[in-house]
Each structure stands twice: as C-alpha cells, then as structure tokens.
GROMACS .gro file of C-alpha atoms in nm:
model
  291
    1MET     CA    1 -15.306  28.885 -10.703
    2ARG     CA    2 -15.600  28.830 -10.933
    3ASP     CA    3 -15.755  28.491 -10.986
    4ASP     CA    4 -15.708  28.516 -11.360
    5ASP     CA    5 -15.340  28.593 -11.311
    6THR     CA    6 -15.307  28.278 -11.113
    7ILE     CA    7 -15.474  28.076 -11.388
    8ASP     CA    8 -15.246  28.233 -11.652
    9ASP     CA    9 -14.942  28.144 -11.450
   10GLN     CA   10 -15.057  27.785 -11.419
   11HIS     CA   11 -15.114  27.754 -11.794
   12ALA     CA   12 -14.784  27.910 -11.864
   13HIS     CA   13 -14.607  27.669 -11.632
   14GLU     CA   14 -14.786  27.363 -11.788
   15GLY     CA   15 -14.697  27.481 -12.137
   16THR     CA   16 -14.328  27.474 -12.072
   17THR     CA   17 -14.293  27.173 -11.849
   18GLY     CA   18 -14.587  26.937 -11.930
   19ARG     CA   19 -14.410  26.754 -12.221
   20SER     CA   20 -14.038  26.703 -12.240
   21ASP     CA   21 -14.021  26.709 -12.624
   22ASP     CA   22 -14.223  27.027 -12.675
   23THR     CA   23 -14.019  27.321 -12.800
   24PRO     CA   24 -14.147  27.674 -12.808
   25SER     CA   25 -14.241  27.790 -13.150
   26SER     CA   26 -14.010  28.080 -13.125
   27VAL     CA   27 -13.716  27.854 -13.074
   28GLN     CA   28 -13.812  27.627 -13.370
   29VAL     CA   29 -13.840  27.923 -13.603
   30GLY     CA   30 -13.504  28.043 -13.494
   31VAL     CA   31 -13.340  27.710 -13.567
   32LEU     CA   32 -13.484  27.688 -13.917
   33ARG     CA   33 -13.374  28.035 -13.993
   34GLY     CA   34 -13.029  27.955 -13.868
   35ILE     CA   35 -13.003  27.654 -14.096
   36ALA     CA   36 -13.115  27.849 -14.397
   37ALA     CA   37 -12.876  28.128 -14.317
   38THR     CA   38 -12.575  27.899 -14.278
   39PRO     CA   39 -12.420  27.788 -14.617
   40SER     CA   40 -12.183  27.539 -14.465
   41LEU     CA   41 -12.470  27.342 -14.316
   42ARG     CA   42 -12.639  27.308 -14.656
   43THR     CA   43 -12.321  27.177 -14.803
   44ARG     CA   44 -12.292  26.909 -14.538
   45LEU     CA   45 -12.652  26.795 -14.594
   46GLY     CA   46 -12.594  26.766 -14.970
   47ALA     CA   47 -12.285  26.556 -14.914
   48LEU     CA   48 -12.490  26.317 -14.708
   49ALA     CA   49 -12.759  26.288 -14.979
   50ASN     CA   50 -12.523  26.215 -15.273
   51PRO     CA   51 -12.411  25.866 -15.163
   52LEU     CA   52 -12.772  25.765 -15.109
   53ALA     CA   53 -12.868  25.869 -15.462
   54ARG     CA   54 -12.574  25.688 -15.612
   55ARG     CA   55 -12.658  25.372 -15.422
   56GLY     CA   56 -13.014  25.386 -15.560
   57ARG     CA   57 -12.881  25.399 -15.915
   58VAL     CA   58 -12.658  25.096 -15.852
   59ALA     CA   59 -12.955  24.899 -15.716
   60LEU     CA   60 -13.156  24.988 -16.029
   61ALA     CA   61 -12.875  24.865 -16.257
   62THR     CA   62 -12.848  24.543 -16.061
   63GLY     CA   63 -13.223  24.478 -16.102
   64VAL     CA   64 -13.196  24.526 -16.480
   65VAL     CA   65 -12.909  24.276 -16.498
   66THR     CA   66 -13.114  24.030 -16.296
   67CYS     CA   67 -13.398  24.049 -16.551
   68LEU     CA   68 -13.148  23.963 -16.828
   69GLY     CA   69 -13.069  23.626 -16.663
   70VAL     CA   70 -12.734  23.708 -16.503
   71ALA     CA   71 -12.858  23.724 -16.147
   72ALA     CA   72 -12.593  23.467 -16.052
   73PHE     CA   73 -12.324  23.719 -16.122
   74ALA     CA   74 -12.485  24.003 -15.935
   75GLY     CA   75 -12.258  23.927 -15.644
   76VAL     CA   76 -12.065  24.245 -15.712
   77GLN     CA   77 -12.228  24.468 -15.456
   78ALA     CA   78 -12.117  24.790 -15.316
   79LEU     CA   79 -12.027  24.786 -14.959
   80PRO     CA   80 -12.204  25.037 -14.742
   81GLY     CA   81 -11.901  25.268 -14.741
   82ASP     CA   82 -11.798  25.226 -15.110
   83ARG     CA   83 -11.883  25.445 -15.405
   84LEU     CA   84 -11.961  25.251 -15.730
   85ASP     CA   85 -11.993  25.422 -16.064
   86PRO     CA   86 -12.271  25.245 -16.263
   87VAL     CA   87 -12.126  25.356 -16.596
   88ALA     CA   88 -11.789  25.199 -16.516
   89ALA     CA   89 -11.952  24.874 -16.389
   90GLN     CA   90 -12.150  24.807 -16.708
   91PRO     CA   91 -11.858  24.653 -16.914
   92VAL     CA   92 -11.771  24.419 -16.628
   93LEU     CA   93 -12.128  24.301 -16.591
   94ALA     CA   94 -12.163  24.249 -16.967
   95GLU     CA   95 -11.841  24.044 -16.980
   96ARG     CA   96 -11.958  23.823 -16.696
   97ALA     CA   97 -12.297  23.773 -16.866
   98GLN     CA   98 -12.123  23.652 -17.183
   99GLU     CA   99 -11.911  23.408 -16.978
  100ALA     CA  100 -12.225  23.270 -16.811
  101ALA     CA  101 -12.398  23.219 -17.148
  102ALA     CA  102 -12.091  23.043 -17.288
  103SER     CA  103 -12.070  22.814 -16.990
  104ARG     CA  104 -12.438  22.717 -17.034
  105GLY     CA  105 -12.377  22.641 -17.404
  106GLN     CA  106 -12.098  22.395 -17.339
  107ALA     CA  107 -12.183  22.027 -17.390
  108ARG     CA  108 -12.224  21.841 -17.067
  109THR     CA  109 -12.099  21.488 -17.026
  110PRO     CA  110 -12.384  21.267 -16.909
  111VAL     CA  111 -12.321  21.093 -16.582
  112THR     CA  112 -12.367  20.721 -16.611
  113ALA     CA  113 -12.504  20.566 -16.295
  114THR     CA  114 -12.312  20.265 -16.177
  115PRO     CA  115 -12.551  19.969 -16.175
  116THR     CA  116 -12.603  19.818 -15.836
  117PRO     CA  117 -12.494  19.455 -15.842
  118ALA     CA  118 -12.788  19.224 -15.801
  119VAL     CA  119 -12.784  19.029 -15.482
  120ALA     CA  120 -12.843  18.665 -15.552
  121SER     CA  121 -13.133  18.536 -15.353
  122PRO     CA  122 -13.072  18.216 -15.164
  123THR     CA  123 -13.183  17.915 -15.357
  124ALA     CA  124 -13.494  17.767 -15.207
  125PRO     CA  125 -13.462  17.402 -15.112
  126PRO     CA  126 -13.631  17.176 -15.363
  127SER     CA  127 -13.971  17.065 -15.263
  128PRO     CA  128 -14.006  16.700 -15.165
  129THR     CA  129 -14.245  16.643 -15.450
  130ALA     CA  130 -13.990  16.777 -15.703
  131THR     CA  131 -13.716  16.533 -15.600
  132ALA     CA  132 -13.929  16.242 -15.498
  133LYS     CA  133 -13.913  15.953 -15.733
  134PRO     CA  134 -14.237  15.882 -15.912
  135LYS     CA  135 -14.423  15.592 -15.772
  136PRO     CA  136 -14.396  15.289 -15.991
  137LYS     CA  137 -14.712  15.201 -16.166
  138PRO     CA  138 -14.872  14.889 -16.032
  139LYS     CA  139 -14.805  14.596 -16.249
  140PRO     CA  140 -15.113  14.471 -16.421
  141LYS     CA  141 -15.238  14.145 -16.290
  142PRO     CA  142 -15.146  13.861 -16.517
  143LYS     CA  143 -15.434  13.730 -16.712
  144PRO     CA  144 -15.533  13.381 -16.619
  145LYS     CA  145 -15.374  13.120 -16.832
  146ARG     CA  146 -15.609  13.014 -17.103
  147ILE     CA  147 -15.617  12.638 -17.116
  148ALA     CA  148 -15.752  12.479 -17.425
  149PRO     CA  149 -16.042  12.245 -17.357
  150VAL     CA  150 -15.955  11.876 -17.348
  151ALA     CA  151 -16.147  11.551 -17.319
  152GLY     CA  152 -16.428  11.681 -17.538
  153LEU     CA  153 -16.519  11.977 -17.314
  154ASP     CA  154 -16.618  12.323 -17.433
  155GLU     CA  155 -16.491  12.653 -17.297
  156THR     CA  156 -16.762  12.683 -17.031
  157GLN     CA  157 -16.706  12.330 -16.905
  158MET     CA  158 -16.329  12.380 -16.900
  159ASP     CA  159 -16.363  12.703 -16.701
  160ASN     CA  160 -16.579  12.524 -16.442
  161ALA     CA  161 -16.324  12.244 -16.416
  162LYS     CA  162 -16.052  12.505 -16.356
  163ALA     CA  163 -16.262  12.657 -16.074
  164ILE     CA  164 -16.283  12.315 -15.908
  165VAL     CA  165 -15.906  12.255 -15.931
  166LYS     CA  166 -15.831  12.606 -15.805
  167ALA     CA  167 -16.053  12.566 -15.499
  168GLY     CA  168 -15.903  12.221 -15.423
  169ARG     CA  169 -15.547  12.350 -15.443
  170LYS     CA  170 -15.638  12.634 -15.210
  171MET     CA  171 -15.755  12.376 -14.958
  172GLY     CA  172 -15.435  12.176 -15.007
  173VAL     CA  173 -15.595  11.843 -15.102
  174PRO     CA  174 -15.400  11.590 -15.313
  175ARG     CA  175 -15.444  11.538 -15.685
  176GLN     CA  176 -15.666  11.231 -15.638
  177ALA     CA  177 -15.924  11.443 -15.458
  178LEU     CA  178 -15.926  11.688 -15.751
  179ILE     CA  179 -15.989  11.404 -15.999
  180ILE     CA  180 -16.276  11.265 -15.788
  181ALA     CA  181 -16.433  11.614 -15.767
  182VAL     CA  182 -16.412  11.678 -16.144
  183ALA     CA  183 -16.551  11.328 -16.223
  184THR     CA  184 -16.843  11.382 -15.981
  185ALA     CA  185 -16.929  11.721 -16.143
  186MET     CA  186 -16.921  11.555 -16.486
  187GLN     CA  187 -17.182  11.306 -16.370
  188GLU     CA  188 -17.404  11.543 -16.171
  189SER     CA  189 -17.416  11.852 -16.397
  190ASN     CA  190 -17.198  11.776 -16.701
  191LEU     CA  191 -16.977  12.060 -16.567
  192TYR     CA  192 -17.246  12.331 -16.604
  193ASN     CA  193 -17.362  12.551 -16.319
  194TYR     CA  194 -17.730  12.464 -16.278
  195ALA     CA  195 -18.010  12.662 -16.124
  196SER     CA  196 -18.328  12.485 -16.011
  197GLY     CA  197 -18.674  12.527 -16.156
  198VAL     CA  198 -18.810  12.424 -15.816
  199LEU     CA  199 -18.614  12.702 -15.642
  200PRO     CA  200 -18.680  13.028 -15.834
  201GLU     CA  201 -18.438  13.200 -15.599
  202SER     CA  202 -18.148  13.009 -15.756
  203GLN     CA  203 -18.220  13.172 -16.091
  204ASN     CA  204 -18.131  13.512 -15.945
  205TYR     CA  205 -17.762  13.412 -15.949
  206PRO     CA  206 -17.530  13.347 -16.242
  207HIS     CA  207 -17.615  13.010 -16.394
  208GLN     CA  208 -17.570  12.824 -16.722
  209ALA     CA  209 -17.864  12.583 -16.718
  210ILE     CA  210 -18.184  12.501 -16.526
  211GLY     CA  211 -18.262  12.156 -16.381
  212TRP     CA  212 -18.567  12.001 -16.220
  213ASP     CA  213 -18.418  11.742 -15.991
  214HIS     CA  214 -18.589  11.847 -15.671
  215ASP     CA  215 -18.404  12.142 -15.516
  216SER     CA  216 -18.060  12.037 -15.640
  217VAL     CA  217 -17.840  12.331 -15.756
  218GLY     CA  218 -17.487  12.405 -15.874
  219LEU     CA  219 -17.205  12.193 -16.023
  220PHE     CA  220 -17.255  11.911 -15.770
  221GLN     CA  221 -17.635  11.931 -15.755
  222GLN     CA  222 -17.631  11.985 -15.380
  223ARG     CA  223 -17.962  12.033 -15.206
  224PRO     CA  224 -18.011  12.315 -14.960
  225SER     CA  225 -18.281  12.108 -14.787
  226SER     CA  226 -18.020  11.841 -14.706
  227GLY     CA  227 -17.795  12.087 -14.523
  228TRP     CA  228 -17.540  12.169 -14.791
  229GLY     CA  229 -17.578  12.542 -14.746
  230GLU     CA  230 -17.764  12.846 -14.868
  231VAL     CA  231 -17.881  12.871 -15.228
  232ARG     CA  232 -17.676  13.186 -15.292
  233ASP     CA  233 -17.360  13.002 -15.175
  234LEU     CA  234 -17.418  12.675 -15.358
  235MET     CA  235 -17.455  12.865 -15.686
  236VAL     CA  236 -17.087  12.972 -15.657
  237PRO     CA  237 -16.854  12.701 -15.805
  238GLU     CA  238 -16.575  12.762 -15.554
  239TYR     CA  239 -16.804  12.733 -15.253
  240ALA     CA  240 -16.975  12.420 -15.387
  241THR     CA  241 -16.631  12.255 -15.446
  242GLU     CA  242 -16.516  12.332 -15.091
  243ALA     CA  243 -16.836  12.178 -14.954
  244PHE     CA  244 -16.783  11.856 -15.158
  245LEU     CA  245 -16.410  11.817 -15.074
  246SER     CA  246 -16.470  11.888 -14.704
  247ALA     CA  247 -16.714  11.596 -14.694
  248LEU     CA  248 -16.477  11.372 -14.899
  249VAL     CA  249 -16.175  11.408 -14.672
  250GLU     CA  250 -16.395  11.314 -14.375
  251ILE     CA  251 -16.449  10.961 -14.515
  252PRO     CA  252 -16.197  10.717 -14.361
  253GLY     CA  253 -15.956  10.572 -14.620
  254TRP     CA  254 -16.112  10.764 -14.910
  255GLN     CA  255 -15.772  10.762 -15.087
  256ASP     CA  256 -15.786  10.380 -15.114
  257LEU     CA  257 -16.143  10.360 -15.236
  258PRO     CA  258 -16.230  10.331 -15.604
  259LEU     CA  259 -16.326  10.668 -15.752
  260THR     CA  260 -16.689  10.571 -15.791
  261ASP     CA  261 -16.716  10.449 -15.430
  262ALA     CA  262 -16.552  10.761 -15.290
  263ALA     CA  263 -16.787  10.985 -15.489
  264GLN     CA  264 -17.089  10.780 -15.390
  265ALA     CA  265 -16.995  10.803 -15.022
  266VAL     CA  266 -17.034  11.180 -15.050
  267GLN     CA  267 -17.324  11.212 -15.294
  268VAL     CA  268 -17.541  10.911 -15.199
  269SER     CA  269 -17.670  10.888 -15.556
  270ALA     CA  270 -17.927  10.643 -15.696
  271PHE     CA  271 -17.667  10.549 -15.958
  272PRO     CA  272 -17.346  10.482 -15.762
  273TRP     CA  273 -17.156  10.315 -16.045
  274ALA     CA  274 -17.212  10.607 -16.291
  275TYR     CA  275 -16.908  10.807 -16.163
  276ALA     CA  276 -16.655  10.553 -16.278
  277GLN     CA  277 -16.715  10.628 -16.647
  278HIS     CA  278 -16.573  10.979 -16.608
  279GLU     CA  279 -16.251  10.885 -16.437
  280TRP     CA  280 -16.023  10.890 -16.743
  281ARG     CA  281 -16.166  11.222 -16.871
  282ALA     CA  282 -16.136  11.382 -16.526
  283THR     CA  283 -15.775  11.266 -16.502
  284GLU     CA  284 -15.692  11.424 -16.840
  285VAL     CA  285 -15.859  11.752 -16.748
  286VAL     CA  286 -15.677  11.783 -16.416
  287ARG     CA  287 -15.348  11.701 -16.584
  288ALA     CA  288 -15.402  11.977 -16.842
  289ILE     CA  289 -15.491  12.232 -16.577
  290LEU     CA  290 -15.196  12.154 -16.349
  291ALA     CA  291 -14.943  12.127 -16.633
   0.00000   0.00000   0.00000
C-alpha cells in the first residue's frame, strides 16, 4: 500500500466520523430535491405558515386599538390554538370602545371623607398663680393725728411736745412725769430743738435754733461734757426725752415733789424756781395730746 493511499484513507475516515452533525453534501442535495419533488410536503408547510400570518395580523389590529385608547378592552386575545378573523373582530372592538368612552363620560359622585372626630386633650391643671388669691395691698399707715396747738404754742413747738409725750408713753411713765418733762423743755429751749454755736458739730443735725449757753444742745439743753450723751444723740428729741425721764424716775419720791423741785433735781439750773411758771401750760398741752 502506498503512503498517499494511507493518508487518503485517514482523511476519508475523519470526514465521515469527525463531527456527528456533518452530512455529506450528496445526501443534503438529495433531501432538498426530494422536498421540491413532493407536492404533499409543500402543502403541509403552507398549512403551518398560515396560522402564523393570521396571528400577526391580529397582533397588528390589537396595537392599533391600543393607540386609540381602548387598551383596557384588548383582553380579547386569541389563544394559541384559535383562529381569529380580524375583519369579524372589528365591530366587537368598536362597540367596546364606545362603551368605555360612555363610562368615562358619566358623572362621578364625589366621595366625602368622614371627618375624624377630634380627640379632646386633657385639660391642664390650673397653675397656682392663676388660682391664687391676689395678695391684699398693705394698708397705708395712718397719718399721725394732727393736734391743733394749744397754750399759745406754734406748730413746731406742738410737734416737739408730742415727741416728748410719745417717748414718755413708750417708757411707761405716768402722766405727771410727762407734764414735768414738757414744762422743763418750755423753760430750757421754749420747745425748740437747739444746736450750739460752741459745738459746730451739733449744727450738722436737724435743728430749729442755735444757742450759746456753753455746750448745751437739744430740747433740754443737755451738755455732752456733763455725761448726757453724744451730740448726735442729744439732737434727737426722743433720745433727749428718754435721758431726762430716766434721770427723773431715779429721784426718790419725785412724784410728791413740786414740779419745779423735781425738774431742778434733774437739771441743776441756776434758776430753780423758773420751771413752776410753765406748769399750767404743760398740763394743758399734755391733756390735748393724750385726749
């Protein structure tokens, strides 16, 4: 055997068995010729193609109807095994389109939403300030009773006499002590609050007159150098009265002494009998103040 024969045999073997789907050309040509030569086979192929063409026409008609706005009624579809004539289906589709348009034209009754009942919020407790009673306004202090001057005194003198009586009542002394104190102030200062020209310091405090009797100051002309107190204190009528009455009640039997003697025992004046002349006026003043 020749080498080339061997090679030809190998190629021939690979050509027929190398691929399972390869068919010899001679066989393919024979099959095509057989199909063309057989009329019954062509008829069967045409029958298979007709349903497909008809189905394409139905799909085209359905697309046109969809463009006209009746896609909702395109539910009429041909089943895979059915045959649908597009010419016969057109009246049905048109009728359904008119029904859809009529249904859209009908008046629709608006739906009224039921209002949700409002839930009442719990009432907040009243604040304490809202229910609290307003505080009562403080009552204005009563104005001091204005006592008309008596016994020939002016307003300033009467006010100083009232300061003496007020201080004595605060101490709780009897009426006789108040009369002795007013009579003594009438003699010493004529019921004016004196500062001293010798003590310029005394003029720094409220005063109504200036005297030059040594360092004597105030309603009772008490001298700071004699131990009666500080200048700033003796210039206050209430303090000066308390100093005088404290010394008076220390004298044994002062209540039984004549007014002038009781006053002299406290003041040690160069004119001891001068106090007696003011007793009746002092009594009238104290009576008017205590009335």
